[in-house]
Short mmCIF file of C-alpha atoms in Angstrom, two decimals:
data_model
loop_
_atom_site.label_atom_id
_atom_site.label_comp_id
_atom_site.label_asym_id
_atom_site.label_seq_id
_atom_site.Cartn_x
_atom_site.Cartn_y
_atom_site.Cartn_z
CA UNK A 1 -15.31 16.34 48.86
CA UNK A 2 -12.20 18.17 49.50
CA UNK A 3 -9.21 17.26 51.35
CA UNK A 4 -6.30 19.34 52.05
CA UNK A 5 -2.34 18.22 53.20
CA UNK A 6 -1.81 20.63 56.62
CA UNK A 7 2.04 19.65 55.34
CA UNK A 8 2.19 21.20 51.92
CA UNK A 9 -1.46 22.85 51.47
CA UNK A 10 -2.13 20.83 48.81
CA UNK A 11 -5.63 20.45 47.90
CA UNK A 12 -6.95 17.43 46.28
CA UNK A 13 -11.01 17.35 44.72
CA UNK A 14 -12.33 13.45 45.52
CA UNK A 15 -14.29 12.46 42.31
CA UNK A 16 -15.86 9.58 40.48
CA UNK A 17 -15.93 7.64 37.48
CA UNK A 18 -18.77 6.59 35.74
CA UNK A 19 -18.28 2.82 37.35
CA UNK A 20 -17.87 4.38 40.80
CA UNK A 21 -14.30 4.38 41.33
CA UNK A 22 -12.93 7.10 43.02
CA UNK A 23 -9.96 9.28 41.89
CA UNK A 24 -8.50 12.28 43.03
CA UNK A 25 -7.84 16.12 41.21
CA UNK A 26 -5.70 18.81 41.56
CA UNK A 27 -7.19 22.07 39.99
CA UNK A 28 -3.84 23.63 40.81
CA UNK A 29 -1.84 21.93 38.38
CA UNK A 30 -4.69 19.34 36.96
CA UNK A 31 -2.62 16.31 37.44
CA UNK A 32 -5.22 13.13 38.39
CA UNK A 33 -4.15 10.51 41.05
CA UNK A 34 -6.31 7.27 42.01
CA UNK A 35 -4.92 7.91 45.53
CA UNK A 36 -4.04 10.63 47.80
CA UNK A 37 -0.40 11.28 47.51
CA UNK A 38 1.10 10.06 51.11
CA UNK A 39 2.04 12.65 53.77
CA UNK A 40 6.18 13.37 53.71
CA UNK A 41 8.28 11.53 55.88
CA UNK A 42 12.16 11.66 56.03
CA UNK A 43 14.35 10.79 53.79
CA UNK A 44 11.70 10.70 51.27
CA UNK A 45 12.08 9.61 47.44
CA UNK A 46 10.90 11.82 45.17
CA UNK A 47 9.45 10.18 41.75
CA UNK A 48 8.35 11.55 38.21
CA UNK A 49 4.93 12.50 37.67
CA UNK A 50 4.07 14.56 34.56
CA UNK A 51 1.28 17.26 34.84
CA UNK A 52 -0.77 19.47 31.99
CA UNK A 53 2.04 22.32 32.50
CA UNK A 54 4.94 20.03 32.98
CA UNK A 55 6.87 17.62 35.17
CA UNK A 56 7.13 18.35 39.05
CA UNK A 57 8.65 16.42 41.64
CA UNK A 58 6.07 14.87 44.25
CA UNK A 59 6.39 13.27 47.40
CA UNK A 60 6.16 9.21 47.21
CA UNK A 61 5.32 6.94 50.10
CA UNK A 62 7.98 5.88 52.04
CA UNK A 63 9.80 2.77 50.35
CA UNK A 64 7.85 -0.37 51.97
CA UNK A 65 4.72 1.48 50.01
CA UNK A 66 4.03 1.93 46.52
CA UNK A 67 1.45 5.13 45.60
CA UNK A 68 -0.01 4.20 42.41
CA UNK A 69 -0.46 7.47 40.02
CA UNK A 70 -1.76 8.83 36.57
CA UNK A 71 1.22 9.41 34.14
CA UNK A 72 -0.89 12.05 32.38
CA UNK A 73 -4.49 13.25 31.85
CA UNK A 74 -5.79 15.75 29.86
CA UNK A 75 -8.00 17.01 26.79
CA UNK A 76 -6.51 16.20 23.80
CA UNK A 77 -8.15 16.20 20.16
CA UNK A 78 -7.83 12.84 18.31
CA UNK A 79 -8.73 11.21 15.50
CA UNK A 80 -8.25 7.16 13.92
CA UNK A 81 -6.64 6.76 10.92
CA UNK A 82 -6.41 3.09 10.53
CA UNK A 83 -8.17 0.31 12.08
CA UNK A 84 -5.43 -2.86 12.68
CA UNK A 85 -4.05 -2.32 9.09
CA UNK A 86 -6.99 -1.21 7.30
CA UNK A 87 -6.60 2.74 5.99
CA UNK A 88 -9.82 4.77 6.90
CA UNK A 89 -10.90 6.91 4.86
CA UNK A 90 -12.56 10.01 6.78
CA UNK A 91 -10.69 11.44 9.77
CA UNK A 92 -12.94 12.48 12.23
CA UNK A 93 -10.99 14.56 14.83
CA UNK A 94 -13.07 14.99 18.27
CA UNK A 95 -11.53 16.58 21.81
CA UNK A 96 -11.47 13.70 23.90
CA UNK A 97 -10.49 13.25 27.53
CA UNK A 98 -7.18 10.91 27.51
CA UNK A 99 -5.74 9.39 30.31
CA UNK A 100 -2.35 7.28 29.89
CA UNK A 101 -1.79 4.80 32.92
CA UNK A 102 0.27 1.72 33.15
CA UNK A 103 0.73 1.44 29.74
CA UNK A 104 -2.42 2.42 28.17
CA UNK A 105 -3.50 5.20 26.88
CA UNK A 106 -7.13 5.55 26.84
CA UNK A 107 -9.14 8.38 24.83
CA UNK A 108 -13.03 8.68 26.31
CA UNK A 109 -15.72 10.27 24.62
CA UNK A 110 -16.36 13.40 25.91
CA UNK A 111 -19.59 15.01 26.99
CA UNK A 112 -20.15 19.01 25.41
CA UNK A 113 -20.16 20.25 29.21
CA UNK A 114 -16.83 18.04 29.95
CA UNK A 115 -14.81 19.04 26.57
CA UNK A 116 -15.99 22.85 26.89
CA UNK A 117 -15.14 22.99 31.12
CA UNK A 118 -11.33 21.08 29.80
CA UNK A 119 -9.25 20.25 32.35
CA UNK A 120 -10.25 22.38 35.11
CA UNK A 121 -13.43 20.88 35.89
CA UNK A 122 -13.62 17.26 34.49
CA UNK A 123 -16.84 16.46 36.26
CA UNK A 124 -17.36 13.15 35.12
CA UNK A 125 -15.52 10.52 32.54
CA UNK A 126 -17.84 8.98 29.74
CA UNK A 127 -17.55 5.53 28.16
CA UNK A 128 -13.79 4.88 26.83
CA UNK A 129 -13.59 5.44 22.92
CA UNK A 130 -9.96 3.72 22.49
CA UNK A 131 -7.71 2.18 24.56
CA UNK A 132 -4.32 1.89 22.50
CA UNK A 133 -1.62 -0.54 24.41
CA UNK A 134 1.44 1.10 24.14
CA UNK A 135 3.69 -2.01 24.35
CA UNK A 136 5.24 -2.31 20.80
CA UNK A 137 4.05 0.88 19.92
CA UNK A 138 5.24 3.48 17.69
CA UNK A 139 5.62 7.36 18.60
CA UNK A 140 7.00 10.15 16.12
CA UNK A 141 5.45 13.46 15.12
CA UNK A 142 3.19 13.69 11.75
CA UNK A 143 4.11 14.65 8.61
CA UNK A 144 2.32 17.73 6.95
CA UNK A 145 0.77 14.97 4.32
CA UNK A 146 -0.76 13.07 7.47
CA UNK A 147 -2.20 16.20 8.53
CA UNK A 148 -2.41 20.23 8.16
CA UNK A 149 -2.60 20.87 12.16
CA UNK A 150 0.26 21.67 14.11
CA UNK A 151 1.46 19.92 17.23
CA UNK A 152 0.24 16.22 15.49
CA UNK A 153 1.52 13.00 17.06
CA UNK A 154 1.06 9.78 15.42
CA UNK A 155 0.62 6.89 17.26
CA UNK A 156 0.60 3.22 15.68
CA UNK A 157 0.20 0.16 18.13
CA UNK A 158 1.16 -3.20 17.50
CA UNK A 159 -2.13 -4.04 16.04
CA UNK A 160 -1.70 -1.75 13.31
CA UNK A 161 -4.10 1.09 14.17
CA UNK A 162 -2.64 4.26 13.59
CA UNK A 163 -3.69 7.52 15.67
CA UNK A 164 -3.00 11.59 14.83
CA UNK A 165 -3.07 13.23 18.66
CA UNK A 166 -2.85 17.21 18.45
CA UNK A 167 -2.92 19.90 21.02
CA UNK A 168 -3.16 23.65 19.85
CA UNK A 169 -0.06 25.03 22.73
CA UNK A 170 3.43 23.72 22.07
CA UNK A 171 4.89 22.67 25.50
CA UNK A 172 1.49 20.45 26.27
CA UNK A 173 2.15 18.35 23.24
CA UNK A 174 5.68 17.93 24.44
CA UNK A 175 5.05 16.82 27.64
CA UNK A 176 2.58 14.17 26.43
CA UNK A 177 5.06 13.31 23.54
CA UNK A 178 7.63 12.71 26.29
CA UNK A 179 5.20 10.97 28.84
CA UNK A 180 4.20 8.37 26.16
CA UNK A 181 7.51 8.27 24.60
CA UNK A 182 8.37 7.20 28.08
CA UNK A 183 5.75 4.44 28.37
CA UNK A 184 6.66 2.68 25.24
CA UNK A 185 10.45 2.78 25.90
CA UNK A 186 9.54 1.18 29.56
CA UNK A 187 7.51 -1.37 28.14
CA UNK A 188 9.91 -2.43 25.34
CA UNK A 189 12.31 -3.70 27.69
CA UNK A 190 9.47 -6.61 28.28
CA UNK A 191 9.22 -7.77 24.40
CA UNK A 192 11.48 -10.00 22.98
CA UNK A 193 14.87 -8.36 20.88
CA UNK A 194 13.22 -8.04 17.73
CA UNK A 195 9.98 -6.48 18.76
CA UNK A 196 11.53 -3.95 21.13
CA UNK A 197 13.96 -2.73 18.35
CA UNK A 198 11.12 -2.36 16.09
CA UNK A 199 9.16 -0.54 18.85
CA UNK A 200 12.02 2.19 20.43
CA UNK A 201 12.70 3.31 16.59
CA UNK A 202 10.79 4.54 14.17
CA UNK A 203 11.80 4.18 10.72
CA UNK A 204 9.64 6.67 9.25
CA UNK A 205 11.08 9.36 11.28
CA UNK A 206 14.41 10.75 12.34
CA UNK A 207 13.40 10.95 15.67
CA UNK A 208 14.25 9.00 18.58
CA UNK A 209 10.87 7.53 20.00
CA UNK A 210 11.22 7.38 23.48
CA UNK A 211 14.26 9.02 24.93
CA UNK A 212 14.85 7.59 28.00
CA UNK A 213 15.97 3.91 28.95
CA UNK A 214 16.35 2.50 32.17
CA UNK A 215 18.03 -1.15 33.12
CA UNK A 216 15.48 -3.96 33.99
CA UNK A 217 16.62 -4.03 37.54
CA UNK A 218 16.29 -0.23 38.62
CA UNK A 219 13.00 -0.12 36.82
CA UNK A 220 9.95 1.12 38.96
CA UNK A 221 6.84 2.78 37.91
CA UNK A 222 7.65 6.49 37.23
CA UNK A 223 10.99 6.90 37.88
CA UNK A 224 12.64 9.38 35.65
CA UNK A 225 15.41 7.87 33.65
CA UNK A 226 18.26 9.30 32.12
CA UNK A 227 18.23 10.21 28.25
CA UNK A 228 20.06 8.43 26.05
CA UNK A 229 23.03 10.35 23.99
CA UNK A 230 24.13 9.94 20.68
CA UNK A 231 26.34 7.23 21.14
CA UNK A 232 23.49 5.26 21.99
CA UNK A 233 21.46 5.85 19.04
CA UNK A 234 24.54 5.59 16.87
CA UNK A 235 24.54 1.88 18.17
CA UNK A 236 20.75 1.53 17.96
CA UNK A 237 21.37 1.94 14.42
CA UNK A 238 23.68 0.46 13.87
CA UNK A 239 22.09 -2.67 15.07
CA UNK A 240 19.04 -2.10 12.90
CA UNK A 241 21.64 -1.91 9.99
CA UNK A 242 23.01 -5.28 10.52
CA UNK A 243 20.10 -7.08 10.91
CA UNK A 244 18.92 -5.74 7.39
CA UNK A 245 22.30 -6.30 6.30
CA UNK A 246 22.02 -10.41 7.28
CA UNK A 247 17.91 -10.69 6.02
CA UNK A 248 18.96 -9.25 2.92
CA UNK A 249 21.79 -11.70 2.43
CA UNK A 250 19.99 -14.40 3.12
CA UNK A 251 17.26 -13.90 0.75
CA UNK A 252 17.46 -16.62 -2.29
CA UNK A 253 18.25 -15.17 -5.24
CA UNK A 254 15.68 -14.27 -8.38
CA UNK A 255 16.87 -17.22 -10.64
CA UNK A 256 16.69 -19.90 -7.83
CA UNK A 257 13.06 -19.01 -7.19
CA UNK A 258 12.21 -18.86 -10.39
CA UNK A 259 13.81 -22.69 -10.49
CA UNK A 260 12.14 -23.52 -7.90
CA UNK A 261 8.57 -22.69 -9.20
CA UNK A 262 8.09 -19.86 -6.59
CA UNK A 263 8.38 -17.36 -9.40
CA UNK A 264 7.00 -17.47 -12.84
CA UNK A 265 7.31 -15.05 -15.43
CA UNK A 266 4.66 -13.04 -16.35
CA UNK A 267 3.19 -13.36 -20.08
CA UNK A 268 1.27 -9.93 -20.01
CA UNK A 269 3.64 -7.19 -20.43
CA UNK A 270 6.74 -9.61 -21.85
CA UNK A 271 8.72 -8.81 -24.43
CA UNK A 272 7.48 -11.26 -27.82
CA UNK A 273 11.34 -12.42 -28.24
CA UNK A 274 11.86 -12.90 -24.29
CA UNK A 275 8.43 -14.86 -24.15
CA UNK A 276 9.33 -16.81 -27.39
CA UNK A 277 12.51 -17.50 -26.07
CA UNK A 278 11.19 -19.10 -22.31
CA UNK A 279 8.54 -21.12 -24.03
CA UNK A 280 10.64 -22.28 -26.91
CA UNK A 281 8.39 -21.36 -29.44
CA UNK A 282 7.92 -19.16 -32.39
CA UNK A 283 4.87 -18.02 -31.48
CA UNK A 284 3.32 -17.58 -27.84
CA UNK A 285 2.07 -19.81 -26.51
CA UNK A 286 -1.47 -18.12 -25.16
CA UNK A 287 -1.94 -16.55 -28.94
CA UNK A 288 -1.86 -20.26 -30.49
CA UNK A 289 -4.60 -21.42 -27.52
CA UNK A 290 -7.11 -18.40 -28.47
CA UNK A 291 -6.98 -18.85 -32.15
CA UNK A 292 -7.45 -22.45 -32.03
CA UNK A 293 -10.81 -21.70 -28.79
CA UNK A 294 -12.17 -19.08 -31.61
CA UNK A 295 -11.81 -21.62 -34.47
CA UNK A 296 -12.81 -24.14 -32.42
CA UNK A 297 -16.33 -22.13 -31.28
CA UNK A 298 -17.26 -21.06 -34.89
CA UNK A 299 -16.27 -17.72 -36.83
CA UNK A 300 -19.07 -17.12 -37.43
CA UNK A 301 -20.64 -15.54 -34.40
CA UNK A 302 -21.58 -11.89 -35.49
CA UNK A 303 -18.96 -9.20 -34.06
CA UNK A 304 -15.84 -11.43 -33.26
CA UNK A 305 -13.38 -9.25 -32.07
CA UNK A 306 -15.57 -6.36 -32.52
CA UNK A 307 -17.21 -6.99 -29.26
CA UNK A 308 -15.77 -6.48 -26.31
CA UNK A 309 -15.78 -9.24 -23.57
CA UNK A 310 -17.13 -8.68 -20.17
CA UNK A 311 -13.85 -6.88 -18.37
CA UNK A 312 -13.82 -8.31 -14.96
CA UNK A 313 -13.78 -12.29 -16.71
CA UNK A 314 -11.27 -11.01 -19.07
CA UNK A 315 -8.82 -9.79 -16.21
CA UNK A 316 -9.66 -13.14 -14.18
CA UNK A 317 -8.00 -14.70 -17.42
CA UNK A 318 -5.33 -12.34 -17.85
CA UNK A 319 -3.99 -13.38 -14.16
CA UNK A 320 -4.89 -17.30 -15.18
CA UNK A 321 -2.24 -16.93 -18.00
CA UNK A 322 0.12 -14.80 -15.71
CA UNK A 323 -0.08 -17.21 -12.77
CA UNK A 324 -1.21 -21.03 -14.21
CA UNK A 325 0.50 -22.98 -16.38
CA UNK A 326 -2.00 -25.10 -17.04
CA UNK A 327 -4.49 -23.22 -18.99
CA UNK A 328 -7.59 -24.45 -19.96
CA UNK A 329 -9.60 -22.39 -22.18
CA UNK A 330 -12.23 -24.78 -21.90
CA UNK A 331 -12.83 -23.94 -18.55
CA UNK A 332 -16.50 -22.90 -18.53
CA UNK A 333 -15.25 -19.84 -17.19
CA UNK A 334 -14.21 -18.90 -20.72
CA UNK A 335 -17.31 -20.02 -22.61
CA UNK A 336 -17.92 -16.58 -23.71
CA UNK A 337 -15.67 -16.29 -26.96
CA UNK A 338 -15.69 -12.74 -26.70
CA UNK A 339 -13.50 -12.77 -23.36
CA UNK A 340 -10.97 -14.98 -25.00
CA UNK A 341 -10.86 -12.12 -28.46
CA UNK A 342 -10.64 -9.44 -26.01
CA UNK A 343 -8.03 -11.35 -23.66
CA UNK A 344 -6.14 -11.56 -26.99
CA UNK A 345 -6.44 -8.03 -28.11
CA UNK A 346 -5.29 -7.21 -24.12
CA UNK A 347 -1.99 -9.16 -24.68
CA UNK A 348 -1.06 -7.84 -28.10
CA UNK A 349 -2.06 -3.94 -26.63
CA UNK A 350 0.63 -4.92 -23.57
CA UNK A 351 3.62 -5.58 -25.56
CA UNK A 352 6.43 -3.81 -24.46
CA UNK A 353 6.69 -3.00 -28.03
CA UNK A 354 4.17 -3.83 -30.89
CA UNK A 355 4.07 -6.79 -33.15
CA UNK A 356 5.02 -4.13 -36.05
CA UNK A 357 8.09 -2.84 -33.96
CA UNK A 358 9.07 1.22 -33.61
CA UNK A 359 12.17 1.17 -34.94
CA UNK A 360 9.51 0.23 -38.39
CA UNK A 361 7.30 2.30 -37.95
CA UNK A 362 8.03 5.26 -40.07
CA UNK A 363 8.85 2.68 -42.71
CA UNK A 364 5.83 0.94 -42.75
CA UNK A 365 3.85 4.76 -43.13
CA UNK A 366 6.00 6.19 -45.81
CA UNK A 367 5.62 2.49 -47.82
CA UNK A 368 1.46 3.01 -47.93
CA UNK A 369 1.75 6.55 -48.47
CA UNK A 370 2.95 5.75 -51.97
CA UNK A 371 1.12 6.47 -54.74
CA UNK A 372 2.74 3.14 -56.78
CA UNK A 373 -0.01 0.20 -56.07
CA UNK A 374 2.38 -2.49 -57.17
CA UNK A 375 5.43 -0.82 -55.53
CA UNK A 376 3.39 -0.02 -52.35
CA UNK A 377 2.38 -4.00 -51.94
CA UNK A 378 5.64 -4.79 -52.73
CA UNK A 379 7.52 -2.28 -50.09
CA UNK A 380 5.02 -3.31 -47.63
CA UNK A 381 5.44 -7.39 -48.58
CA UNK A 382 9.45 -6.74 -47.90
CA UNK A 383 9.01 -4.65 -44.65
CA UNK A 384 6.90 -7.62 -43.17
CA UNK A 385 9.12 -10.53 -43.84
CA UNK A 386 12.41 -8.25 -42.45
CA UNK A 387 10.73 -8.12 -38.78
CA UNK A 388 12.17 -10.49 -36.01
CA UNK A 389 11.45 -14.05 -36.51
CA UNK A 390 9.08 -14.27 -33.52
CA UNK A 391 7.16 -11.18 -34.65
CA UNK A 392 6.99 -12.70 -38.11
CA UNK A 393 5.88 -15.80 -37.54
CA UNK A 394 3.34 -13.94 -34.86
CA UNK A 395 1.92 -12.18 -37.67
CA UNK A 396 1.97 -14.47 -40.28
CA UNK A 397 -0.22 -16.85 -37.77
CA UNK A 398 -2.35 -13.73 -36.52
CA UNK A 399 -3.26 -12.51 -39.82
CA UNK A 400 -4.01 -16.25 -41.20
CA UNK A 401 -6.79 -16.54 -38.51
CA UNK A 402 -7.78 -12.82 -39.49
CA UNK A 403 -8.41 -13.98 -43.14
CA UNK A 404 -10.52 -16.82 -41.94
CA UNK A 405 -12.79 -14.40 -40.05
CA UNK A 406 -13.22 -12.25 -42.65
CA UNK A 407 -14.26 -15.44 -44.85
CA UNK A 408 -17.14 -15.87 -42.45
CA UNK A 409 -18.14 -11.97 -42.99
CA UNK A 410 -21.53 -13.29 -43.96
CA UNK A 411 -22.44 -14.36 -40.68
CA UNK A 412 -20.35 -12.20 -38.22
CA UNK A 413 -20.21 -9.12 -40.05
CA UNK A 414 -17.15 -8.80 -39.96
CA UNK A 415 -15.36 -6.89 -42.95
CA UNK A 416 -11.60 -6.51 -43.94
CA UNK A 417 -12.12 -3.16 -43.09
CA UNK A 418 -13.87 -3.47 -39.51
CA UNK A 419 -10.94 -6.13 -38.68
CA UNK A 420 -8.27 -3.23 -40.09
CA UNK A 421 -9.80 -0.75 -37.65
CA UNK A 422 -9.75 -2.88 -34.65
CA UNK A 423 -6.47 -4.20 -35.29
CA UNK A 424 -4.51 -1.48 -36.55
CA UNK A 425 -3.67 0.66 -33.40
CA UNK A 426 -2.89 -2.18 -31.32
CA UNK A 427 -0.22 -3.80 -33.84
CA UNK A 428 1.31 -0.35 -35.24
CA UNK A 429 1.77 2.33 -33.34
CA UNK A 430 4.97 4.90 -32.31
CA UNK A 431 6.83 5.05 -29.86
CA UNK A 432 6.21 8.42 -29.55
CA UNK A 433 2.30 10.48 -29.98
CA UNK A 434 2.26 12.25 -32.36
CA UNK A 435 0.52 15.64 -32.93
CA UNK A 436 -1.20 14.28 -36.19
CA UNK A 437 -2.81 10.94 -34.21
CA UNK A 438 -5.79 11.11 -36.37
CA UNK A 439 -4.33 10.44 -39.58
CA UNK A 440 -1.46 8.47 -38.60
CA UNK A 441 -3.93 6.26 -37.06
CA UNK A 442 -6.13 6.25 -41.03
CA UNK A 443 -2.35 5.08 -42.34
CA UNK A 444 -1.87 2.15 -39.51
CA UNK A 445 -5.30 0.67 -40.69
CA UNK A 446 -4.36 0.74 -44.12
CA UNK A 447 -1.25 -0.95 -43.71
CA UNK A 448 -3.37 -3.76 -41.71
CA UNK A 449 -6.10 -4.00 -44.65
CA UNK A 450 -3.40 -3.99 -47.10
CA UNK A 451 -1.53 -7.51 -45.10
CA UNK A 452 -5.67 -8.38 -45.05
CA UNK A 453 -5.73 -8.17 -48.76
CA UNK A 454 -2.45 -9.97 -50.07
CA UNK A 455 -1.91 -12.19 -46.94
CA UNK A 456 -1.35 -15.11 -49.30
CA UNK A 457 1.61 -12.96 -51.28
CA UNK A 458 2.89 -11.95 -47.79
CA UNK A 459 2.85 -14.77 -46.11
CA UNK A 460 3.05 -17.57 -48.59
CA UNK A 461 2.72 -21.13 -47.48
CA UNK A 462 5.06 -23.18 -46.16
#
């Protein structure tokens, strides 16, 4: 049905949702309306309505009536990038009939006859897709990393969905910036302080979302508003500023967590001399519990340290350590010795800096390169008892457990020479690849078999 104003010739195409509800189209400028607008009288107010092509002034209802409008309609192509937090992983951009009103902005799913007749002939809406709620929202235009289009918009509601709008022309994606710009700055004057700061600007952007602001008392449903100037964003943030300023000074310091048993430092990853230190020990603490479990279990199950432990229970333990005190490698979590070797092997290969430390490494190669068997032992003997203390007595504890094993070769197969190879990149290495990795790597083993060999010269007992 058509109906036309005899006042301004408007005509205005009566349609129909797909619940029945009537609204109202303009094919001359495709704006939507759930009413007809109201004929002129005098002295009439004129309020903001936004359109495909722009924003034109319309006639309201006098002031004891209130005409209630569309802010915006139109085809727009869309796509979800996050679902309240969660990143997806495909974007799946569509055209989809949007509609903001009151608030929300509401994409529908588009039939092929709607999307390829656009605006001019929107014959019927389909089932609504999303409906975003644009109080608390976030506006600013995407990134090229977000996206390779042009014109994108990103949208991010309260709930932590995130939406990339786009429009091929220019000025359309401006208007519809500045239409739901508009909405959320309107609706943030209804949150509480915090949540309408965090709402009218966007940290990820230099952009002001929303430029318009309006006091709570003149307030009425599309009235245009005057922009807000520099000075006002200055102050904007300038608040934000402060209020980082005061949460960052009131945050407890690193030591008085750690007191407090909030924090607790990690033993993956520590330094040996930093670890030794906290736990007031010469040797870690986690290395004494796993040679006393493997002692404990029997040496002589075939390929100890050889073979590897099932990863995902050997990371399980790794975080244990990290984040329990109160170890128990007892636990029948643990029960496979291999996990607690390769848990071992993990923390000696995460050492900031090996047990045989860089600044000895070069030493510790030129002293087996020589050709001397008594002065070779002998450089090598004096080279392992001038490390740290805490890597010494590491060592010395390490490769007593080592000899043990290798006593039990027998049973686990386990040779000085198949312990040299497993041990000998994670103990020595450089600091620094080198282009000869190969054979540096035959000269780290030998300088583990060698310790193997004479541990009882090296480390004598106490």
């Amino acid at each position: 049905m058509l109906y036309t104003n005899h006042f301004t010739q408007e005509q205005w195409v009566r349609l129909e949702d797909p619940h029945g509800k009537p609204y109202f189209y303009n094919p001359e400028d495709s704006s939507v309306r759930w009413e007809l607008p109201q004929v002129p009288v005098p002295a009439p107010r004129s309020i903001h309505k936004s359109s495909q092509d722009g924003d034109t002034p319309a006639q309201a209802s006098p002031p004891e009536e209130k005409t209630k409008t569309l802010d915006k309609a139109g085809v727009l192509h869309r796509t979800k990038t996050a679902d309240k937090g969660k990143r997806l992983r495909k974007k799946h951009w569509s055209a989809s009939w949007t509609v903001l009103e009151g608030g929300v902005l509401t994409f529908f799913k588009d039939s092929k006859t709607s999307a390829a007749g656009g605006l001019r002939q929107p014959s019927k809406f389909s089932t609504p897709e999303y409906t975003v709620e644009l109080r608390g929202a976030t506006l600013s235009w995407a990134p090229k990393d977000k996206s390779s289009r042009k014109n994108v918009l990103e949208l991010r509601s309260r709930d932590g969905s995130e939406y990339l709008i786009q429009h091929d022309s220019e000025a359309i994606i401006s208007t519809w910036h500045k239409a739901i710009a508009q909405g959320i700055q309107e609706l943030s004057a209804e949150l509480p302080p915090e949540e309408s700061e965090s709402s009218r600007v966007d940290f990820g952007s230099s952009e002001r979302l929303g430029s318009w602001q309006e006091k709570e008392e003149d307030a009425r449903p599309n009235a245009a508003a005057p922009a807000l100037g520099p000075v006002g964003l200055e102050s904007d943030l300038s608040k934000v500023r402060h209020k980082l300023r005061k949460f960052l000074q009131r945050r407890p310091t690193l030591q008085s967590l750690r007191e407090k048993g909030y924090i607790k430092d990690q033993v993956f990853g520590c330094a040996l001399a930093a670890l030794c230190e906290r736990e007031r020990s010469r040797v870690p603490r986690f290395v004494q519990q796993c040679i006393r479990a493997v002692e404990a279990r029997g040496l002589d199950i075939d390929g100890l340290y050889r073979i590897s432990g099932n990863l995902a229970t050997i990371q399980k333990l790794r975080y244990k350590v990290d984040h329990d005190e109160r170890l128990d490698l007892d636990d029948g979590r643990w029960e496979d010795v291999h996990v607690i070797t390769g848990a071992l092997k993990l923390f000696f290969r995460e050492l900031p800096e090996p047990l045989f430390p860089f600044s000895h490494f070069r030493q510790f190669i030129a002293a087996i390169k020589l050709q001397d068997q008594a002065r070779r032992s002998r450089c090598v003997r004096d080279l392992v008892r001038s490390l740290p203390a805490p890597n010494h007595d590491t060592l010395r504890m390490l490769f007593q457990h080592l000899c043990r094993v290798i006593e039990h070769g027998e049973q686990n197969r386990m040779s000085v020479q198949s312990v040299a190879i497993v041990f000998g990149p994670t103990l020595l290495r450089p600091e620094v690849e080198e282009t000869s990795m190969p054979m540096t790597m035959v000269f780290q083993n030998q300088v583990v078999e060698l310790i193997l060999q004479q541990c009882a010269d090296i480390f004598p007992p106490h």
